[in-house]
Coordinates of C-alpha atoms (C1' of nucleotides) in Angstrom, one line a residue:
Chain A
M1 CA -8.9 104.8 3.3
T2 CA -6.4 105.8 5.8
I3 CA -7.8 107.4 9.6
T4 CA -6.0 110.7 10.9
R5 CA -7.2 112.4 13.8
S6 CA -7.0 115.8 12.9
I7 CA -10.1 115.7 11.8
P8 CA -13.7 114.5 13.1
V9 CA -12.8 110.1 12.4
A10 CA -17.4 110.4 12.0
V11 CA -16.1 113.1 8.1
Q12 CA -14.0 110.6 7.2
V13 CA -15.6 107.7 7.5
N14 CA -18.8 109.3 5.8
Q15 CA -16.8 110.8 3.5
I16 CA -14.7 107.0 2.8
L17 CA -18.5 105.3 2.1
R18 CA -20.0 108.3 -0.1
E19 CA -16.7 107.9 -2.4
R20 CA -16.9 104.2 -2.6
I21 CA -21.2 104.5 -3.3
R22 CA -19.8 107.0 -6.1
L23 CA -17.1 104.6 -7.3
G24 CA -19.8 101.7 -7.8
V25 CA -17.7 99.7 -4.9
Y26 CA -21.0 99.0 -3.2
P27 CA -23.0 99.2 -6.5
P28 CA -26.5 100.6 -6.4
G29 CA -29.1 97.8 -4.8
G30 CA -25.9 96.8 -3.4
K31 CA -25.2 95.5 0.7
L32 CA -23.0 97.7 2.9
P33 CA -20.7 95.4 5.5
S34 CA -22.6 95.0 8.4
E35 CA -22.1 97.9 11.3
S36 CA -19.8 95.8 12.8
E37 CA -17.4 94.6 10.3
L38 CA -17.3 98.7 9.1
S39 CA -16.1 99.9 13.0
Q40 CA -13.2 96.9 13.2
E41 CA -11.7 98.0 9.5
F42 CA -12.0 101.4 10.2
D43 CA -11.2 101.0 13.7
V44 CA -13.5 103.0 15.3
S45 CA -16.3 103.0 17.6
R46 CA -19.4 101.5 16.0
A47 CA -21.0 103.8 17.6
T48 CA -19.2 107.0 15.3
I49 CA -19.9 104.1 12.8
R50 CA -23.8 104.1 13.3
T51 CA -23.9 108.8 13.7
V52 CA -22.2 108.3 9.0
L53 CA -24.9 106.2 8.5
A54 CA -28.0 107.1 9.9
R55 CA -26.9 111.0 8.3
M56 CA -26.4 108.6 5.0
A57 CA -29.6 107.1 5.6
A58 CA -31.4 111.2 6.2
E59 CA -30.2 111.6 2.8
G60 CA -31.4 108.6 1.5
L61 CA -28.8 107.7 -0.3
I62 CA -29.1 104.1 2.5
L63 CA -31.6 102.4 3.0
R64 CA -31.0 101.0 6.0
K65 CA -33.4 96.7 7.4
Q66 CA -33.3 95.9 10.7
G67 CA -31.9 91.9 10.9
D68 CA -31.4 92.2 7.4
G69 CA -29.0 94.9 6.6
T70 CA -27.9 98.2 5.0
Y71 CA -28.2 98.5 1.5
V72 CA -26.8 101.4 -1.5
N73 CA -30.3 102.8 -2.8
E74 CA -30.2 102.7 -5.8
H75 CA -33.0 105.1 -7.0
I76 CA -30.6 107.9 -5.6
R77 CA -29.8 109.0 -9.1
D78 CA -29.9 113.0 -10.5
V79 CA -31.0 113.9 -6.9
N80 CA -29.5 117.1 -6.2
T81 CA -31.1 118.9 -2.9
H82 CA -29.7 116.8 -0.4
L83 CA -31.9 120.2 2.1
G84 CA -27.9 121.2 1.9
G85 CA -28.0 122.6 -2.2
L86 CA -30.7 125.1 -2.2
W87 CA -29.1 128.1 -1.2
E88 CA -25.7 127.2 -2.4
F89 CA -26.7 127.0 -5.8
S90 CA -23.1 126.1 -7.2
R91 CA -23.1 123.1 -5.9
L92 CA -27.0 122.5 -6.6
I93 CA -25.7 122.8 -10.2
E94 CA -23.3 120.1 -9.7
N95 CA -25.1 117.3 -8.0
S96 CA -27.4 118.0 -10.9
G97 CA -24.1 116.7 -12.9
Y98 CA -23.5 120.5 -14.8
Q99 CA -19.9 122.6 -15.0
P100 CA -21.0 125.5 -12.2
S101 CA -19.9 129.4 -13.4
I102 CA -20.9 132.6 -11.2
N103 CA -20.6 136.0 -14.0
S104 CA -21.2 138.8 -11.7
L105 CA -23.8 141.4 -13.6
S106 CA -23.4 144.0 -11.2
I107 CA -22.5 145.1 -7.7
T108 CA -24.2 148.5 -6.0
Q109 CA -25.0 150.3 -4.0
R110 CA -28.3 151.6 -2.7
A111 CA -30.9 152.4 0.0
S112 CA -32.9 149.7 1.3
T113 CA -36.6 149.2 0.2
E114 CA -39.7 149.0 3.8
H115 CA -39.3 144.9 2.5
E116 CA -35.5 144.6 2.2
A117 CA -34.6 145.7 6.0
H118 CA -37.3 144.0 8.1
L119 CA -36.3 140.5 6.7
L120 CA -32.9 142.4 8.0
D121 CA -34.3 144.3 11.0
I122 CA -32.1 147.7 9.3
Q123 CA -34.0 150.2 8.8
P124 CA -35.6 151.1 5.7
G125 CA -33.1 153.4 3.5
N126 CA -30.2 151.9 5.1
E127 CA -27.4 151.8 2.8
V128 CA -27.5 147.6 1.8
L129 CA -24.8 146.4 -1.1
S130 CA -26.6 145.1 -4.1
L131 CA -25.0 141.4 -6.1
R132 CA -26.8 140.7 -8.7
R133 CA -25.3 137.8 -10.2
L134 CA -26.1 134.9 -13.1
F135 CA -25.2 131.1 -12.3
F136 CA -24.4 128.3 -15.7
A137 CA -24.8 124.7 -15.8
D138 CA -22.2 124.2 -18.8
E139 CA -23.1 127.3 -21.1
D140 CA -26.5 127.4 -19.8
P141 CA -28.0 130.3 -18.0
V142 CA -30.4 128.3 -14.9
I143 CA -30.4 131.6 -12.6
L144 CA -30.3 134.5 -12.0
A145 CA -29.5 135.5 -8.7
T146 CA -30.2 139.6 -6.5
N147 CA -28.2 139.5 -3.1
V148 CA -28.6 142.3 -1.2
I149 CA -26.2 142.5 1.7
P150 CA -26.5 145.8 4.7
N151 CA -24.0 147.6 3.8
A152 CA -23.3 147.8 8.2
R153 CA -22.2 144.6 7.9
I154 CA -19.2 145.1 5.1
D155 CA -16.0 145.4 6.4
P156 CA -14.6 148.6 4.7
T157 CA -11.2 147.3 4.3
A158 CA -11.5 143.5 3.2
G159 CA -11.1 145.5 -0.6
E160 CA -13.5 145.3 -4.0
P161 CA -16.2 143.1 -3.5
D162 CA -15.7 139.8 -5.8
G163 CA -19.0 138.1 -7.2
R164 CA -17.6 136.0 -8.8
L165 CA -17.4 133.9 -5.0
R166 CA -20.1 131.7 -3.2
I167 CA -22.1 133.2 -0.9
H168 CA -20.6 132.1 2.0
E169 CA -17.2 132.5 1.0
F170 CA -18.2 136.9 0.0
I171 CA -19.9 136.5 3.7
Q172 CA -16.6 135.3 5.3
R173 CA -14.4 137.3 3.0
Y174 CA -16.6 140.1 3.6
C175 CA -18.4 140.2 7.0
H176 CA -15.9 138.0 9.5
R177 CA -19.6 135.4 9.0
K178 CA -20.2 132.1 9.6
I179 CA -23.7 131.3 7.6
A180 CA -25.9 129.0 10.4
Y181 CA -28.5 128.5 8.4
A182 CA -30.8 129.9 5.6
V183 CA -34.5 130.4 5.7
S184 CA -36.2 130.4 2.5
D185 CA -39.4 129.9 0.4
V186 CA -39.4 128.1 -2.7
R187 CA -41.9 129.9 -5.4
A188 CA -43.7 129.8 -8.3
G189 CA -43.3 132.7 -10.8
V190 CA -42.9 134.6 -14.2
A191 CA -40.7 134.9 -16.3
D192 CA -41.2 139.0 -17.3
Y193 CA -39.2 140.3 -20.0
E194 CA -36.3 141.0 -18.1
I195 CA -35.5 138.1 -16.7
A196 CA -36.1 136.2 -19.3
H197 CA -33.6 138.2 -21.9
I198 CA -30.8 137.5 -19.1
L199 CA -31.7 133.6 -18.8
N200 CA -31.8 133.1 -22.6
W201 CA -35.7 131.9 -22.1
Q202 CA -39.4 132.2 -23.0
P203 CA -40.8 135.5 -21.6
D204 CA -43.3 134.4 -20.0
S205 CA -42.7 131.3 -19.2
P206 CA -42.8 129.9 -15.7
L207 CA -40.4 129.4 -13.2
L208 CA -38.5 129.0 -9.6
K209 CA -38.3 130.9 -7.0
I210 CA -36.5 131.4 -4.3
E211 CA -36.3 133.9 -1.9
I212 CA -34.1 133.1 0.9
I213 CA -32.7 135.2 4.0
F214 CA -29.2 133.7 5.5
Y215 CA -28.4 134.2 8.9
D216 CA -24.9 132.8 11.1
R217 CA -24.6 131.6 14.4
D218 CA -26.2 134.7 16.5
N219 CA -29.1 134.2 14.7
S220 CA -28.6 138.2 12.9
P221 CA -29.5 138.1 9.7
L222 CA -27.0 138.4 6.8
V223 CA -28.2 139.0 3.6
C224 CA -31.2 138.6 1.6
G225 CA -31.9 136.9 -1.5
Q226 CA -35.2 136.1 -5.0
S227 CA -33.4 134.0 -8.0
Y228 CA -35.1 132.4 -10.3
L229 CA -34.4 129.5 -11.5
N230 CA -34.7 127.9 -14.2
D231 CA -36.3 124.2 -13.6
A232 CA -36.9 123.5 -17.1
I233 CA -32.6 122.6 -17.2
L234 CA -32.3 122.7 -13.2
R235 CA -34.6 120.3 -11.3
L236 CA -34.9 120.7 -8.0
R237 CA -35.1 116.9 -6.7
L238 CA -35.4 116.0 -3.4
V239 CA -35.4 113.0 -0.9
Q240 CA -37.2 112.5 1.9
A241 CA -36.5 109.5 4.6
W242 CA -40.0 108.7 6.6
E243 CA -40.2 110.0 9.8
Chain B
M1 CA -43.5 114.6 31.1
T2 CA -43.2 110.8 31.9
I3 CA -41.3 108.2 30.7
T4 CA -41.5 105.2 29.4
R5 CA -40.2 102.8 28.3
S6 CA -42.3 101.2 26.4
I7 CA -42.3 104.0 24.4
P8 CA -38.4 104.3 22.7
V9 CA -37.3 107.1 25.6
A10 CA -35.5 109.4 22.9
V11 CA -39.2 109.4 21.1
Q12 CA -40.8 111.1 24.7
V13 CA -37.8 113.7 25.3
N14 CA -38.3 114.9 22.1
Q15 CA -42.1 115.2 21.9
I16 CA -41.7 117.1 25.3
L17 CA -38.5 118.9 24.2
R18 CA -40.7 120.2 21.4
E19 CA -44.2 121.4 22.7
R20 CA -42.2 123.8 25.7
I21 CA -40.5 125.1 22.9
R22 CA -44.4 125.0 21.5
L23 CA -45.7 126.8 25.1
G24 CA -42.7 129.2 25.7
V25 CA -41.8 127.4 28.2
Y26 CA -39.1 128.2 26.5
P27 CA -39.1 131.1 24.7
P28 CA -37.5 132.4 20.8
G29 CA -34.7 133.3 21.8
G30 CA -34.7 132.0 24.9
K31 CA -31.9 129.2 26.0
L32 CA -32.6 126.0 27.1
P33 CA -31.1 123.7 30.1
S34 CA -27.7 122.4 29.2
E35 CA -27.4 118.6 28.5
S36 CA -26.6 117.5 31.9
E37 CA -29.2 119.8 33.4
L38 CA -31.7 117.3 30.5
S39 CA -30.1 114.1 31.4
Q40 CA -30.8 114.3 35.0
E41 CA -34.7 115.5 34.7
F42 CA -35.3 112.7 32.9
D43 CA -32.8 110.0 33.6
V44 CA -31.6 109.7 30.1
S45 CA -27.8 109.2 29.0
R46 CA -26.4 112.3 27.7
A47 CA -26.0 110.8 24.3
T48 CA -29.4 110.0 24.3
I49 CA -30.5 114.4 24.8
R50 CA -28.4 114.7 22.3
T51 CA -29.7 112.0 19.7
V52 CA -32.7 114.5 20.2
L53 CA -31.0 117.8 20.0
A54 CA -29.1 116.9 17.3
R55 CA -32.4 116.3 15.1
M56 CA -34.2 119.5 16.1
A57 CA -30.7 121.5 15.5
A58 CA -31.4 119.8 11.9
E59 CA -34.5 120.8 11.5
G60 CA -32.9 124.6 12.6
L61 CA -35.5 124.6 15.3
I62 CA -33.3 125.6 18.8
L63 CA -29.5 126.2 17.5
R64 CA -26.0 125.2 19.1
K65 CA -23.4 126.9 20.7
Q66 CA -19.6 125.4 21.5
G67 CA -18.7 126.7 25.0
D68 CA -21.7 128.4 25.4
G69 CA -25.6 126.9 25.0
T70 CA -28.3 126.1 22.9
Y71 CA -30.7 128.0 21.8
V72 CA -34.3 128.0 21.0
N73 CA -34.5 129.9 17.6
E74 CA -36.4 133.3 17.1
H75 CA -36.8 132.6 12.7
I76 CA -37.8 129.7 12.3
R77 CA -41.9 130.4 12.9
D78 CA -44.4 129.8 9.4
V79 CA -41.6 126.8 8.6
N80 CA -43.4 124.3 7.6
T81 CA -41.0 122.0 5.9
H82 CA -38.6 120.9 8.1
L83 CA -38.0 118.6 5.0
G84 CA -40.5 115.6 6.1
G85 CA -43.8 117.5 5.0
L86 CA -43.5 117.8 0.8
W87 CA -45.6 114.3 1.1
E88 CA -47.2 114.7 3.8
F89 CA -49.8 117.6 1.9
S90 CA -52.2 118.2 5.6
R91 CA -49.1 117.9 7.6
L92 CA -48.0 120.9 5.2
I93 CA -50.9 122.6 5.5
E94 CA -51.6 122.0 9.1
N95 CA -48.1 123.5 10.1
S96 CA -48.7 125.9 8.0
G97 CA -51.0 126.9 10.5
Y98 CA -54.2 125.7 8.5
Q99 CA -56.5 122.8 9.5
P100 CA -56.6 119.8 6.6
S101 CA -59.0 118.6 4.8
I102 CA -59.1 116.7 1.9
N103 CA -61.7 116.3 -0.9
S104 CA -62.0 112.8 -3.0
L105 CA -62.9 114.2 -6.7
S106 CA -63.0 110.8 -8.1
I107 CA -61.1 107.6 -8.4
T108 CA -61.0 105.8 -11.7
Q109 CA -59.1 103.0 -12.4
R110 CA -58.5 102.9 -16.4
A111 CA -54.5 102.3 -18.4
S112 CA -50.9 103.3 -17.6
T113 CA -49.0 105.7 -19.3
E114 CA -46.0 105.1 -20.5
H115 CA -44.5 107.7 -18.0
E116 CA -46.2 106.2 -15.4
A117 CA -45.1 102.6 -15.9
H118 CA -41.5 103.5 -16.2
L119 CA -42.0 105.5 -13.2
L120 CA -43.3 102.0 -11.0
D121 CA -42.1 99.8 -13.0
I122 CA -44.1 98.4 -14.8
Q123 CA -45.5 97.1 -17.8
P124 CA -47.1 100.2 -19.6
G125 CA -51.1 99.8 -19.3
N126 CA -51.2 98.1 -16.8
E127 CA -54.7 98.2 -14.5
V128 CA -53.8 101.4 -12.3
L129 CA -55.3 103.3 -10.3
S130 CA -56.2 106.7 -10.2
L131 CA -56.5 109.0 -7.5
R132 CA -57.6 112.1 -8.0
R133 CA -58.5 114.7 -4.7
L134 CA -58.4 118.2 -3.1
F135 CA -56.7 119.3 -0.6
F136 CA -58.0 122.9 1.9
A137 CA -56.8 125.3 3.8
D138 CA -59.5 125.5 6.1
E139 CA -62.1 126.9 3.3
D140 CA -59.8 127.3 0.3
P141 CA -59.2 124.6 -1.9
V142 CA -54.7 124.6 -1.8
I143 CA -53.4 121.7 -3.8
L144 CA -55.1 119.2 -6.3
A145 CA -53.7 116.5 -5.8
T146 CA -54.0 113.4 -8.2
N147 CA -52.2 109.6 -7.1
V148 CA -51.5 106.5 -9.0
I149 CA -50.9 103.1 -7.8
P150 CA -50.6 99.7 -9.6
N151 CA -53.6 97.0 -9.5
A152 CA -51.5 94.9 -9.0
R153 CA -50.7 96.8 -5.8
I154 CA -54.0 96.8 -4.1
D155 CA -55.3 93.8 -2.2
P156 CA -58.8 93.6 -3.8
T157 CA -60.5 92.4 0.1
A158 CA -59.9 96.0 1.0
G159 CA -63.3 96.9 0.4
E160 CA -64.1 100.4 -1.5
P161 CA -60.5 102.5 -1.7
D162 CA -61.8 105.8 0.5
G163 CA -60.3 108.6 -0.9
R164 CA -60.4 111.5 2.4
L165 CA -57.5 109.0 3.8
R166 CA -54.0 110.4 4.2
I167 CA -51.7 108.9 2.3
H168 CA -49.9 106.2 3.8
E169 CA -52.4 105.6 5.8
F170 CA -54.4 104.5 2.0
I171 CA -51.0 102.4 0.9
Q172 CA -50.9 101.3 4.4
R173 CA -54.7 100.0 4.8
Y174 CA -54.9 99.1 0.4
C175 CA -51.2 97.8 0.3
H176 CA -50.8 96.2 3.5
R177 CA -46.9 98.0 2.8
K178 CA -45.1 100.7 4.5
I179 CA -43.5 103.8 2.5
A180 CA -39.8 104.0 3.3
Y181 CA -39.3 107.1 1.6
A182 CA -39.9 109.3 -1.4
V183 CA -38.3 111.3 -4.1
S184 CA -39.4 115.0 -5.1
D185 CA -39.6 116.9 -8.1
V186 CA -40.3 120.5 -7.1
R187 CA -41.4 122.2 -10.2
A188 CA -42.7 125.5 -11.5
G189 CA -45.9 126.0 -13.3
V190 CA -49.1 127.0 -14.8
A191 CA -52.8 126.9 -14.0
D192 CA -54.6 125.6 -17.1
Y193 CA -58.1 126.5 -16.7
E194 CA -59.7 123.4 -16.1
I195 CA -57.6 123.5 -12.7
A196 CA -57.3 126.7 -12.6
H197 CA -61.3 126.3 -11.9
I198 CA -60.9 123.7 -9.3
L199 CA -58.4 125.6 -6.5
N200 CA -60.8 128.5 -7.7
W201 CA -57.6 131.3 -8.8
Q202 CA -56.5 132.4 -12.1
P203 CA -56.1 130.8 -15.0
D204 CA -52.6 131.4 -16.4
S205 CA -51.1 132.1 -12.7
P206 CA -47.4 130.1 -11.6
L207 CA -49.1 127.6 -9.9
L208 CA -46.1 125.1 -7.9
K209 CA -45.7 121.9 -9.1
I210 CA -45.2 118.7 -7.3
E211 CA -43.9 114.9 -9.4
I212 CA -43.9 112.0 -6.5
I213 CA -42.8 108.5 -6.0
F214 CA -43.5 107.6 -3.5
Y215 CA -40.8 103.4 -2.4
D216 CA -41.7 101.0 0.2
R217 CA -38.8 99.2 2.4
D218 CA -37.9 97.2 -0.4
N219 CA -37.4 100.0 -2.6
S220 CA -40.4 99.2 -5.0
P221 CA -41.9 101.9 -6.0
L222 CA -45.5 102.1 -4.1
V223 CA -46.9 105.7 -6.2
C224 CA -46.6 108.0 -8.3
G225 CA -48.2 111.3 -7.7
Q226 CA -48.3 115.3 -9.1
S227 CA -49.4 117.5 -7.8
Y228 CA -50.3 121.8 -8.1
L229 CA -49.7 123.5 -4.8
N230 CA -50.9 127.4 -4.6
D231 CA -48.1 129.0 -3.3
A232 CA -49.9 131.9 -3.0
I233 CA -52.1 130.9 -0.3
L234 CA -49.8 128.1 0.9
R235 CA -45.5 129.0 1.0
L236 CA -43.4 126.3 0.7
R237 CA -41.2 127.4 3.0
L238 CA -38.2 125.8 4.7
V239 CA -34.6 125.8 7.0
Q240 CA -31.0 124.5 6.6
A241 CA -29.0 124.2 8.9
W242 CA -24.3 124.5 7.5
E243 CA -23.5 121.4 7.0
Chain C
dT1 C1' -30.5 80.7 15.4
dA2 C1' -27.3 83.7 14.4
dG3 C1' -26.3 88.0 13.4
dT4 C1' -28.8 92.5 11.2
dG5 C1' -29.8 96.9 12.8
dG6 C1' -32.8 100.1 17.5
dT7 C1' -31.7 101.8 21.4
dC8 C1' -29.5 103.0 25.9
dT9 C1' -25.6 104.3 29.3
dA10 C1' -21.8 105.5 31.8
dG11 C1' -17.7 107.9 30.9
dA12 C1' -13.8 110.1 29.0
dC13 C1' -10.8 113.1 26.5
dC14 C1' -11.4 117.8 24.1
dA15 C1' -12.4 122.8 22.0
dC16 C1' -14.8 126.6 22.9
dC17 C1' -16.8 130.6 25.5
dC18 C1' -17.7 133.0 29.2
dT19 C1' -16.4 135.6 34.2
Chain D
dG1 C1' -11.5 128.3 35.5
dG2 C1' -15.9 126.9 35.1
dG3 C1' -19.7 125.4 32.3
dT4 C1' -21.1 123.9 27.7
dG5 C1' -21.1 121.6 23.3
dG6 C1' -18.4 118.0 20.4
dT7 C1' -16.1 113.7 19.5
dC8 C1' -15.8 109.0 20.6
dT9 C1' -15.4 104.5 23.2
dA10 C1' -16.6 100.2 24.9
dG11 C1' -20.1 97.3 25.9
dA12 C1' -24.8 95.5 27.1
dC13 C1' -30.6 94.7 25.8
dC14 C1' -33.6 95.0 22.1
dA15 C1' -36.5 93.7 17.7
dC16 C1' -36.5 92.1 13.3
dT17 C1' -34.9 89.4 9.2
dA18 C1' -33.1 85.5 6.9
dC19 C1' -32.0 81.4 6.9

DNA sequence: TAGTGGTCTAGACCACCCT
DNA sequence: GGGTGGTCTAGACCACTAC
């Protein structure tokens, strides 16, 4: 409620409005105050309010009607991917209403395959660090993720890799880089015997397969990954606003 | 290049900049003019330029670096879903580099199932119009889509339904409504014999299954759909910018 | 007609990067 | 230091909707 000037005002207003929607201060289907009322309440300009509302509208959280008002979208429950959760599996699980946890299955050093080298813009055979991790939603294993990082990117003085970190925290700590964006392919795959066993699921049943590459702000590939997601437990649900 | 005032300035600038990137005026990895240069060139305010660039950055098309400049993202080729293409299959196919076409397989009138009634907020058994359509990428069948619309929403005077229209055009013409947003579940499925036959693909092979509901701006469900996408031909590739 | 959101402007100050 | 993007303001005018 109280607005500081150390954190961007728009970020704070964003958090406050989301919190109010979550708590039901603005109930599903209900109306939000007008832009001018909000700008008065928070003592910020209408433009600032508008950037916040624009973002929430793009995520489908609110619906804006010219000449009428702004409404809380009541059909938005259980949406977990406001297009920021696909490569943040912990958040994806959290947004789906489960408690996320990460189990590190293996951390190995090996030569890169040709395919990996191509994706990561390195020479085939160059050493890479391969992380195999299992994500849980509450007690259920739901995502098996394999991430590959070029050795050359890793700071050897940063200590032993901790496989339970979120990927951006991992990169931050061991590569001193920030992930800027990611490109991912969503595909349909099938659980082979090993994967089915790890995910505690039937062999030959369909799974979502997510292939992803993370880039830093200099547009260099940092990590590539290949993950299997049990979509019987964890839905991939997303909203798209028209235009 | 020439700016009118009848169409929003931001939209025109957006189109022009995208076109320049597409044509290589701003080559992959290259730098765009600064915000102030662009605002001078188009004779619009910097704020307007920024809204355009912000949108392009959110889609991953450009990368912005404080204190440096704005760059064309070179890793963005073949990305087909800037999170606006999932429920616009024609555009999805187009963005993937194919020529889209739609084949109407069947248009039938029937009673709604319990599940459909729940999704569409109608009574089970109420009449619905069921459209079954096949999307082609060039010559290959890639998406089998089934859409269901409550009869009560359809204007009987609008004539015989044309199954080759895009869904939003269809709704516009026969329901006089505009689609405001959509909620979709992306899942992994398997091609049964019939579906495999229609898609000209192996039975029991994995397919992406997309379940979707379209809403209008009054937040009423208009259409629900269930589609099978052959992801061996048509990739679902998306970009996500950090935060 | 009054009030809402949609568009756009002109300008300020800041944080950051390059040289 | 000079330029770039990041944040924010105050105010204008328009298009639309509900009453």
